[in-house]
XYZ file of C-alpha atoms in Angstrom:
625
model
C 0.000 0.000 0.000
C 1.415 3.404 -1.018
C 2.421 5.733 1.817
C 0.152 8.661 2.521
C 1.140 12.145 1.434
C 1.497 14.900 4.005
C -1.778 16.467 2.856
C -3.582 13.117 3.165
C -2.204 12.765 6.689
C -3.458 16.278 7.424
C -6.973 15.345 6.388
C -6.922 12.216 8.580
C -5.687 14.192 11.598
C -8.293 16.902 11.092
C -11.131 14.384 10.708
C -9.970 12.535 13.842
C -10.078 15.730 15.886
C -13.465 16.714 14.467
C -14.927 13.321 15.382
C -13.393 13.448 18.861
C -14.642 16.988 19.445
C -18.127 16.215 18.222
C -18.343 13.531 20.895
C -18.329 16.153 23.689
C -21.893 15.833 24.950
C -24.297 17.968 26.936
C -25.654 15.973 29.880
C -28.897 17.268 31.410
C -29.938 16.072 34.873
C -32.754 17.038 37.248
C -32.292 16.438 40.959
C -34.969 16.676 43.634
C -33.200 16.856 46.994
C -35.304 15.948 50.002
C -35.315 14.315 53.426
C -36.375 10.714 53.901
C -37.308 9.475 57.380
C -37.983 5.885 56.284
C -34.451 4.958 55.214
C -32.597 3.305 58.093
C -29.109 2.054 57.157
C -29.059 0.590 60.654
C -31.922 -0.227 62.976
C -30.822 2.082 65.792
C -32.430 5.495 65.526
C -30.218 8.584 65.437
C -29.370 9.358 68.154
C -30.018 6.713 70.807
C -32.966 7.879 72.878
C -32.466 10.496 75.577
C -34.919 10.617 78.509
C -36.490 13.999 79.189
C -39.969 15.222 80.120
C -41.908 16.709 77.228
C -45.429 16.811 75.862
C -46.580 13.521 74.386
C -46.868 13.123 70.601
C -45.420 16.545 69.808
C -43.220 17.194 66.766
C -40.768 20.081 66.997
C -38.524 20.226 63.968
C -37.060 16.743 63.559
C -37.760 15.662 67.153
C -40.661 13.505 68.282
C -41.430 13.915 71.985
C -43.259 10.817 73.182
C -44.080 9.898 76.792
C -41.083 11.675 78.250
C -38.600 10.145 75.764
C -37.034 11.973 72.815
C -36.701 10.051 69.563
C -34.855 11.716 66.718
C -36.587 10.954 63.443
C -33.703 9.720 61.283
C -33.228 12.039 58.345
C -31.340 10.918 55.254
C -30.742 13.400 52.430
C -31.790 11.763 49.186
C -31.596 12.780 45.527
C -34.565 11.663 43.472
C -35.394 9.378 46.381
C -32.007 7.654 46.263
C -29.260 7.289 48.866
C -26.532 7.542 47.739
C -27.543 9.844 44.929
C -27.337 9.018 41.206
C -23.964 8.534 39.544
C -22.835 11.286 37.181
C -21.422 9.356 34.216
C -19.556 11.718 31.890
C -16.691 11.691 29.401
C -13.732 14.040 29.133
C -14.859 17.545 28.062
C -18.589 16.842 28.432
C -20.847 19.651 29.643
C -22.932 18.751 32.698
C -26.152 20.644 33.522
C -27.776 19.751 36.865
C -31.024 21.469 37.823
C -31.182 21.113 41.616
C -34.561 21.517 43.332
C -34.123 22.097 47.049
C -36.950 20.388 48.915
C -35.123 20.606 52.252
C -36.139 23.075 54.938
C -32.725 24.785 54.807
C -30.299 26.221 52.207
C -28.312 23.802 50.053
C -25.133 23.712 47.954
C -23.353 20.884 46.142
C -19.639 20.697 45.463
C -17.938 18.392 42.962
C -14.963 16.885 44.737
C -12.045 16.845 42.278
C -13.823 18.391 39.272
C -11.553 21.334 38.499
C -14.139 23.774 37.094
C -11.604 25.139 34.628
C -11.900 28.972 34.456
C -15.253 28.673 36.215
C -15.144 28.805 40.009
C -18.712 30.169 39.808
C -19.851 26.521 39.673
C -17.687 25.185 42.502
C -20.549 24.990 44.989
C -18.928 26.064 48.268
C -19.803 29.021 50.477
C -16.956 31.158 49.145
C -18.124 30.923 45.547
C -21.899 30.448 45.511
C -25.006 31.722 47.238
C -26.976 28.727 48.498
C -30.152 27.428 46.910
C -32.934 28.436 49.278
C -35.667 26.015 50.417
C -38.316 25.560 47.753
C -36.054 27.046 45.050
C -33.965 25.548 42.262
C -30.718 26.422 40.514
C -28.866 24.872 37.604
C -25.160 24.069 37.799
C -23.386 24.123 34.427
C -19.826 22.845 34.291
C -17.435 20.992 32.006
C -15.286 17.941 32.773
C -12.474 19.748 30.996
C -9.277 17.775 30.386
C -10.114 15.246 33.091
C -10.667 11.517 33.521
C -11.129 9.457 36.634
C -13.088 8.771 39.809
C -14.625 11.522 41.942
C -17.751 12.231 43.997
C -20.110 15.060 44.938
C -21.686 16.029 48.247
C -23.608 18.873 49.952
C -21.134 21.434 51.289
C -23.078 23.468 53.879
C -22.836 22.780 57.612
C -23.023 19.057 58.471
C -25.325 18.105 55.574
C -22.785 15.593 54.266
C -23.364 13.666 57.516
C -26.963 13.150 56.359
C -26.123 11.840 52.884
C -26.672 13.641 49.590
C -23.449 12.277 48.136
C -22.887 10.278 44.967
C -20.240 9.061 42.545
C -18.799 10.878 39.532
C -17.174 8.959 36.694
C -15.271 10.788 33.974
C -14.436 8.320 31.214
C -11.747 8.517 28.564
C -12.735 9.689 25.123
C -12.834 6.788 22.664
C -9.666 7.969 20.896
C -7.620 7.826 24.138
C -6.521 4.361 25.238
C -7.070 3.205 28.806
C -3.827 1.681 30.167
C -5.423 -1.652 31.097
C -7.792 -4.113 29.396
C -11.447 -3.201 29.589
C -12.930 -4.770 32.726
C -16.020 -6.909 32.634
C -17.913 -4.268 34.641
C -17.382 -1.265 36.914
C -18.730 -0.718 40.421
C -18.931 2.481 42.459
C -18.231 1.893 46.144
C -18.853 4.898 48.394
C -17.652 4.149 51.923
C -17.782 6.380 54.966
C -18.393 6.586 58.693
C -21.938 7.313 59.841
C -22.900 9.286 62.947
C -25.400 8.476 65.661
C -26.539 12.089 65.651
C -28.721 13.761 63.071
C -26.763 16.098 60.819
C -29.061 18.932 61.977
C -28.167 18.260 65.595
C -24.474 18.320 64.668
C -24.912 21.658 62.920
C -26.782 23.208 65.845
C -24.711 21.573 68.582
C -21.303 22.390 70.016
C -19.482 20.290 67.374
C -16.856 19.113 69.823
C -13.940 17.068 68.436
C -14.917 13.513 69.431
C -18.401 13.022 68.050
C -19.457 9.363 68.186
C -19.707 7.440 64.921
C -22.042 4.493 64.681
C -20.647 2.365 61.873
C -19.131 2.363 58.395
C -21.600 2.353 55.497
C -20.976 0.929 52.021
C -23.142 2.657 49.424
C -25.452 3.748 52.227
C -25.860 0.216 53.577
C -24.857 -1.256 56.920
C -22.256 -3.958 57.618
C -22.990 -7.536 56.612
C -23.850 -9.794 59.609
C -24.132 -6.783 61.914
C -27.240 -7.389 63.986
C -28.557 -3.854 63.434
C -28.105 -3.796 59.640
C -31.266 -3.558 57.564
C -29.595 -4.162 54.193
C -25.955 -4.753 53.196
C -23.987 -4.170 49.990
C -22.978 -7.020 47.677
C -21.521 -7.349 44.184
C -21.968 -10.371 41.924
C -19.009 -11.316 39.701
C -18.219 -14.135 37.272
C -15.298 -16.414 37.909
C -12.240 -15.553 35.833
C -13.399 -12.013 34.976
C -11.802 -8.727 36.080
C -13.779 -5.811 37.551
C -13.053 -2.165 38.289
C -14.036 -0.877 41.725
C -14.109 2.920 42.084
C -13.668 3.316 45.848
C -14.270 6.692 47.516
C -14.038 7.737 51.152
C -17.165 9.868 51.521
C -16.916 9.803 55.297
C -16.634 12.491 57.901
C -13.471 11.807 59.857
C -12.103 8.246 59.449
C -9.415 7.065 57.063
C -9.965 3.381 56.341
C -8.117 0.339 55.071
C -9.923 -1.410 52.192
C -9.522 -5.113 51.358
C -11.339 -8.098 49.850
C -10.965 -11.553 51.386
C -8.537 -13.790 49.414
C -8.273 -11.259 46.568
C -5.528 -8.854 45.613
C -6.119 -5.300 44.421
C -4.437 -3.765 41.382
C -4.269 0.011 41.905
C -4.683 1.759 38.524
C -6.090 5.274 39.099
C -6.640 7.904 41.746
C -8.638 11.120 41.385
C -8.002 11.580 37.695
C -4.474 10.189 37.393
C -3.567 6.758 36.080
C -0.972 5.318 38.433
C 1.897 2.934 37.971
C 0.033 -0.325 38.421
C 0.690 -1.782 41.850
C -0.659 -4.973 43.424
C -1.603 -4.682 47.106
C -3.388 -6.824 49.666
C -5.122 -3.758 51.098
C -5.315 -0.030 50.423
C -5.536 2.952 52.751
C -8.133 5.482 51.573
C -8.284 8.794 53.406
C -11.249 11.135 53.835
C -12.195 12.684 50.486
C -10.000 10.402 48.376
C -10.982 8.169 45.456
C -9.199 5.193 43.855
C -9.787 2.686 41.091
C -8.665 -0.881 41.740
C -8.975 -3.914 39.476
C -10.102 -7.156 41.096
C -9.942 -10.488 39.292
C -12.391 -13.166 40.398
C -9.722 -15.892 40.506
C -10.880 -17.829 43.576
C -13.264 -20.756 44.138
C -17.000 -20.243 43.637
C -17.992 -18.756 46.997
C -18.839 -15.539 48.806
C -16.061 -13.312 50.175
C -15.917 -10.404 52.619
C -15.351 -6.828 51.431
C -13.968 -4.864 54.397
C -13.274 -1.246 55.324
C -11.762 -0.743 58.780
C -10.913 2.644 60.287
C -7.343 3.748 60.909
C -6.140 4.720 64.397
C -9.051 2.889 65.998
C -9.261 -0.250 68.139
C -11.842 -2.103 66.059
C -12.089 -5.865 66.249
C -12.984 -8.056 63.281
C -16.418 -8.740 64.740
C -18.864 -6.668 62.623
C -21.083 -6.294 65.694
C -18.303 -4.785 67.790
C -18.100 -1.307 66.335
C -17.004 0.777 63.411
C -16.345 -1.800 60.683
C -17.739 -1.747 57.152
C -18.467 -5.156 55.631
C -19.997 -6.132 52.300
C -19.927 -9.246 50.100
C -18.234 -10.226 46.853
C -20.457 -12.984 45.533
C -19.400 -15.297 42.706
C -22.125 -16.040 40.182
C -23.277 -19.598 40.827
C -21.888 -19.677 44.360
C -23.610 -21.933 46.880
C -20.958 -21.384 49.552
C -21.651 -18.719 52.111
C -18.844 -16.522 53.354
C -16.895 -18.296 56.065
C -14.181 -17.693 58.573
C -13.305 -14.453 60.340
C -13.375 -11.104 58.627
C -9.869 -10.740 57.119
C -7.432 -8.632 59.089
C -5.529 -5.786 57.534
C -2.397 -3.996 58.708
C -2.394 -2.623 62.227
C -4.612 0.481 62.204
C -1.869 2.243 64.188
C 0.943 1.393 61.747
C 1.583 4.773 60.186
C 4.845 3.556 58.662
C 2.935 1.057 56.504
C 0.535 3.784 55.415
C 3.159 6.370 54.497
C 5.298 3.865 52.591
C 2.259 2.754 50.607
C 1.442 6.401 49.871
C 4.984 7.040 48.629
C 4.739 4.052 46.293
C 1.681 5.448 44.483
C 3.299 7.082 41.450
C 2.035 8.681 38.266
C 1.897 6.537 35.119
C 3.990 8.614 32.719
C 3.132 6.469 29.688
C -0.674 6.671 29.928
C -2.250 8.794 27.200
C -5.113 10.134 29.279
C -6.020 13.721 29.998
C -3.271 15.254 32.086
C -3.218 18.129 34.560
C -2.082 21.501 33.410
C 0.352 22.554 32.198
C -0.453 20.006 29.500
C 2.411 17.675 28.746
C 4.165 18.059 32.122
C 5.627 14.659 32.922
C 7.589 15.698 35.988
C 8.226 18.757 38.104
C 11.983 18.447 38.429
C 12.704 21.663 36.555
C 9.929 23.973 37.735
C 10.642 27.253 39.472
C 8.582 27.691 42.638
C 7.262 31.250 42.913
C 5.427 30.905 46.251
C 5.648 28.660 49.313
C 2.835 28.329 51.846
C 3.433 26.442 55.091
C 0.017 25.766 56.610
C -0.487 24.106 59.972
C -3.777 22.372 60.762
C -4.517 22.401 64.471
C -7.094 23.069 67.194
C -7.383 26.058 69.504
C -9.749 26.640 72.390
C -11.660 29.864 72.824
C -10.941 30.664 76.458
C -10.803 28.264 79.372
C -13.386 25.576 78.690
C -14.660 27.331 75.570
C -15.418 25.955 72.114
C -12.560 24.109 70.416
C -12.037 25.613 66.959
C -10.070 24.150 64.084
C -7.454 26.442 62.639
C -4.959 27.074 59.853
C -1.877 28.837 61.235
C -4.038 29.542 64.300
C -6.763 31.274 62.265
C -10.262 29.805 62.390
C -12.171 30.683 59.231
C -15.436 32.583 59.727
C -17.829 32.192 56.800
C -19.238 35.576 55.714
C -22.829 35.920 54.524
C -21.533 37.097 51.150
C -19.603 34.652 48.934
C -16.052 35.847 48.291
C -16.367 35.357 44.548
C -19.469 37.541 44.482
C -17.649 40.229 46.455
C -14.741 40.017 44.007
C -17.067 40.652 41.094
C -18.994 43.566 42.600
C -16.428 45.344 44.779
C -13.019 43.693 44.487
C -13.713 42.056 47.850
C -14.287 45.319 49.715
C -16.533 44.944 52.740
C -16.235 41.150 52.790
C -12.562 40.204 53.128
C -9.039 41.636 53.183
C -6.558 39.881 50.925
C -3.431 38.472 52.623
C -4.555 39.619 56.059
C -3.121 36.448 57.640
C 0.280 34.797 57.309
C 0.573 31.731 55.081
C 4.008 30.798 56.400
C 3.777 30.883 60.186
C 1.401 31.037 63.120
C -0.754 34.122 63.443
C -0.382 34.115 67.234
C -3.230 33.395 69.603
C -6.498 32.025 68.238
C -7.895 34.429 65.675
C -11.149 34.239 63.753
C -11.539 35.830 60.366
C -11.982 35.462 56.621
C -8.676 33.921 55.522
C -7.998 34.677 51.829
C -4.489 34.334 50.352
C -3.273 35.557 46.967
C -1.928 32.942 44.575
C 0.325 34.079 41.747
C -1.424 33.437 38.435
C 0.550 30.947 36.321
C 3.079 30.517 39.091
C 4.108 27.332 40.840
C 2.932 27.087 44.445
C 4.733 24.847 46.931
C 2.151 23.961 49.533
C 3.456 22.391 52.755
C 0.687 21.024 54.979
C 1.513 20.131 58.565
C -0.563 18.334 61.181
C -0.307 19.152 64.878
C -3.031 16.659 65.808
C -2.967 13.023 66.822
C -5.207 11.893 63.950
C -4.746 11.664 60.189
C -5.778 14.897 58.516
C -6.873 15.197 54.892
C -6.574 18.348 52.749
C -8.297 19.238 49.492
C -7.767 22.068 47.002
C -10.648 22.937 44.679
C -9.838 23.964 41.116
C -6.634 21.970 40.718
C -4.861 18.679 40.666
C -1.617 19.016 42.582
C 1.603 17.006 42.408
C 2.216 15.138 45.689
C 5.987 15.450 46.045
C 6.635 14.415 49.632
C 5.504 13.005 52.979
C 7.297 12.987 56.288
C 7.055 12.804 60.064
C 8.255 15.515 62.417
C 8.904 19.118 61.454
C 9.202 20.190 57.837
C 12.348 22.206 57.046
C 13.942 23.445 53.844
C 16.152 20.344 53.976
C 13.013 18.206 53.610
C 12.988 19.150 49.926
C 15.871 16.751 49.344
C 13.430 13.890 50.011
C 10.877 15.076 47.392
C 9.930 12.851 44.472
C 10.058 15.245 41.512
C 10.174 12.614 38.778
C 6.772 10.911 38.863
C 4.680 12.352 41.719
C 1.044 11.384 41.466
C -1.441 14.171 40.691
C -4.596 14.363 42.809
C -6.752 16.914 44.652
C -6.955 15.370 48.157
C -3.952 14.317 50.213
C -3.469 12.937 53.712
C -1.210 14.446 56.363
C -0.071 12.009 59.040
C -0.163 12.794 62.772
C 2.705 15.077 63.772
C 3.793 15.020 60.136
C 3.845 16.991 56.899
C 2.891 16.609 53.251
C 4.212 18.750 50.376
C 2.522 19.338 47.018
C 3.171 21.504 43.963
C 0.304 23.258 42.157
C 0.510 25.205 38.908
C -1.876 28.137 39.404
C -3.150 28.502 35.860
C -6.843 28.318 36.804
C -8.036 31.784 37.879
C -10.787 31.968 40.439
C -11.574 31.803 44.146
C -10.639 28.302 45.338
C -11.336 26.563 48.626
C -8.433 24.915 50.465
C -9.802 22.860 53.351
C -9.617 19.925 55.668
C -11.831 17.155 54.323
C -12.627 16.034 57.859
C -16.074 17.485 58.268
C -15.820 18.660 61.868
C -12.473 20.379 61.154
C -13.851 22.087 58.046
C -17.021 23.230 59.786
C -15.068 24.561 62.769
C -12.693 26.663 60.688
C -9.841 24.668 59.116
C -10.030 26.242 55.686
C -8.989 29.263 53.656
C -9.459 30.503 50.119
C -6.825 30.865 47.426
C -7.519 33.829 45.151
C -5.855 33.339 41.776
C -6.461 36.524 39.850
C -5.987 37.332 36.187
C -6.712 41.027 35.502
C -7.451 40.348 31.838
C -11.282 40.637 31.433
C -11.235 38.338 28.406
C -13.772 35.586 29.237
C -11.416 33.092 27.591
C -9.132 33.707 30.603
C -11.877 33.314 33.208
C -15.614 32.959 32.735
C -17.872 35.827 33.729
C -20.743 35.194 36.159
C -23.448 32.869 34.844
C -26.715 34.310 33.621
C -28.562 32.578 36.491
C -26.261 34.040 39.158
C -27.773 33.948 42.657
C -27.308 36.973 44.913
C -27.130 37.079 48.695
C -25.412 38.810 51.605
C -24.654 42.483 51.051
C -25.615 42.095 47.384
C -29.069 40.633 48.021
C -30.755 43.700 46.540
C -28.355 44.101 43.629
C -29.327 43.464 40.047
C -27.695 40.413 38.506
C -25.675 40.972 35.338
C -28.063 40.768 32.367
C -27.720 37.778 30.051
C -25.248 38.193 27.179
C -23.784 41.368 28.701
C -20.012 41.757 29.063
C -20.462 40.775 32.723
C -22.309 37.516 32.226
C -21.852 34.181 30.550
C -24.438 33.472 27.828
C -26.416 30.259 28.016
C -24.759 27.265 26.308
C -25.335 27.418 22.547
C -27.149 24.680 20.726
C -24.915 22.295 18.756
C -25.730 24.190 15.552
C -24.618 27.447 17.172
C -21.522 26.066 18.932
C -18.849 28.703 19.256
C -15.075 28.540 19.358
C -15.236 29.256 23.104
C -17.884 26.644 23.937
C -15.997 23.763 22.320
C -12.324 23.835 23.321
C -11.672 20.886 20.997
C -12.193 23.331 18.111
C -9.205 25.299 19.326
C -7.146 22.096 19.128
C -8.520 21.574 15.611
C -7.368 25.010 14.455
C -3.954 24.649 16.077
C -3.452 21.187 14.591
C -4.445 22.315 11.081
C -2.020 25.218 11.194
C 0.783 23.057 12.591
C 0.206 20.280 10.068
C 0.146 22.657 7.107
C 3.313 24.263 8.391
C 5.047 20.866 8.542
C 3.855 20.082 5.022
C 5.270 23.329 3.676
C 8.597 22.595 5.340
C 8.863 19.170 3.708
């Protein structure tokens, strides 16, 4: 067969890009978010009854007062009647539209854990970027899974709502033209695991929120542990012998890291939060609060049932599912007539931090995978980058006076959420009246406990070295919205400049949530090319709620909407701007509604930019030949 001419090659390349770009879809979803008092993952009501004298048969809020005993009516936040909520199944560069109807009796926001919201922090769904959806109202999120693949999840971001549910899985699949670095599995399963509180999320929000709130158990996809006497329904997955399956495992919990394992089966780690990893076989995997992994499991054992286990770290939990905080499900072989037998399999000691940190260091980025990569595109290592800023942030607790409330802090500052979102204040008044930029130090303690709106300036298109330290006796977990960061180092003890000699700058994994071990530190690099107002927080819900967060303002003064999107046409107003007039649709200060496919613009379909660039480059090469 004759070789193709340069011009013929050009046509093939152009057609390939056009086909790939045309596959970017608009996904339209409608969510009705409500409370369900009939779902009981476990038979014990939340909380266990408290004896007090009250009027019989009287409802006040979520409390039922009956014959001198208080019962809390268990409230689970559902989406379209489901707990967990529906999976968002998208492909790289798809546009997702979610019309959220708030049927709760309180304001509501959703955030999309790990979705970077490129140039569009208006859709991030946290208190610093969005006004909440009020009860009885609806609002439509519109965002793109730009340049991403992988496993993520969403959850409600206000107060303790996550403790009541409302979370669900997000899958971002490769485009068809991009190869996945492992054979296609027989099937894929989402496995959302997290600790579950005795107390109603509303009681947690309105209570003192002290550090050691009691958890009841570990749920798997909203279901209780297998063979636990209080479980109403447990999770199970049916597989066929000899086939391989992908489990997307996320820690959607509130405070507990866990170790994940499957009886008699090994796990092949292949992806974490949008990065394909060097493939690594493990007997068990530590998953920290807010993190997501993909593991491949081959059904290579005898026809039988096998335990799936999640056990908390730093906790004395026996292998008896009735004894406490232990998540247990079943892996069931198709055709099995053999019930699960023997004890629940043990994992590593929950107090062995050396095992955990060495496993974390071994999770490396797959440099040969052809998937979407974090920006700057094409960066395969960070060995030659020039760091323009270093933040050293210490997560800790501080008490307000003798016997007062224990607040969570960053560099001894406990974040106080203003009524006005920071992003809204940026748009209307450059932040005036809401926050003061760089008011608090990002490199050392700010002295005695301080409370305020902590906003730090990030240098646009600069490299940020972010050193996270942990003064507490538990594993902390930090997340940065808007970015995937390169995890370059872990350590115990104090971080110093000499700690940089231990960094892995060749193949650090890229993710958005990272653990920090007790009395230890974690270092990450982030390339700040995504302008916006971005939340940097502890993923442990009590810490976040009690002030362990700040915002990173990455500002590009260029008003070109190609540099950062203007406010959406459906912008909600609140706080000091409640009586303001939203920017009119299609004005210079608003983003027009998404065009129909026949009206698609250069800006709406970024693949078209790649098309133009490729055509020009290919023609240039042809002319040079």
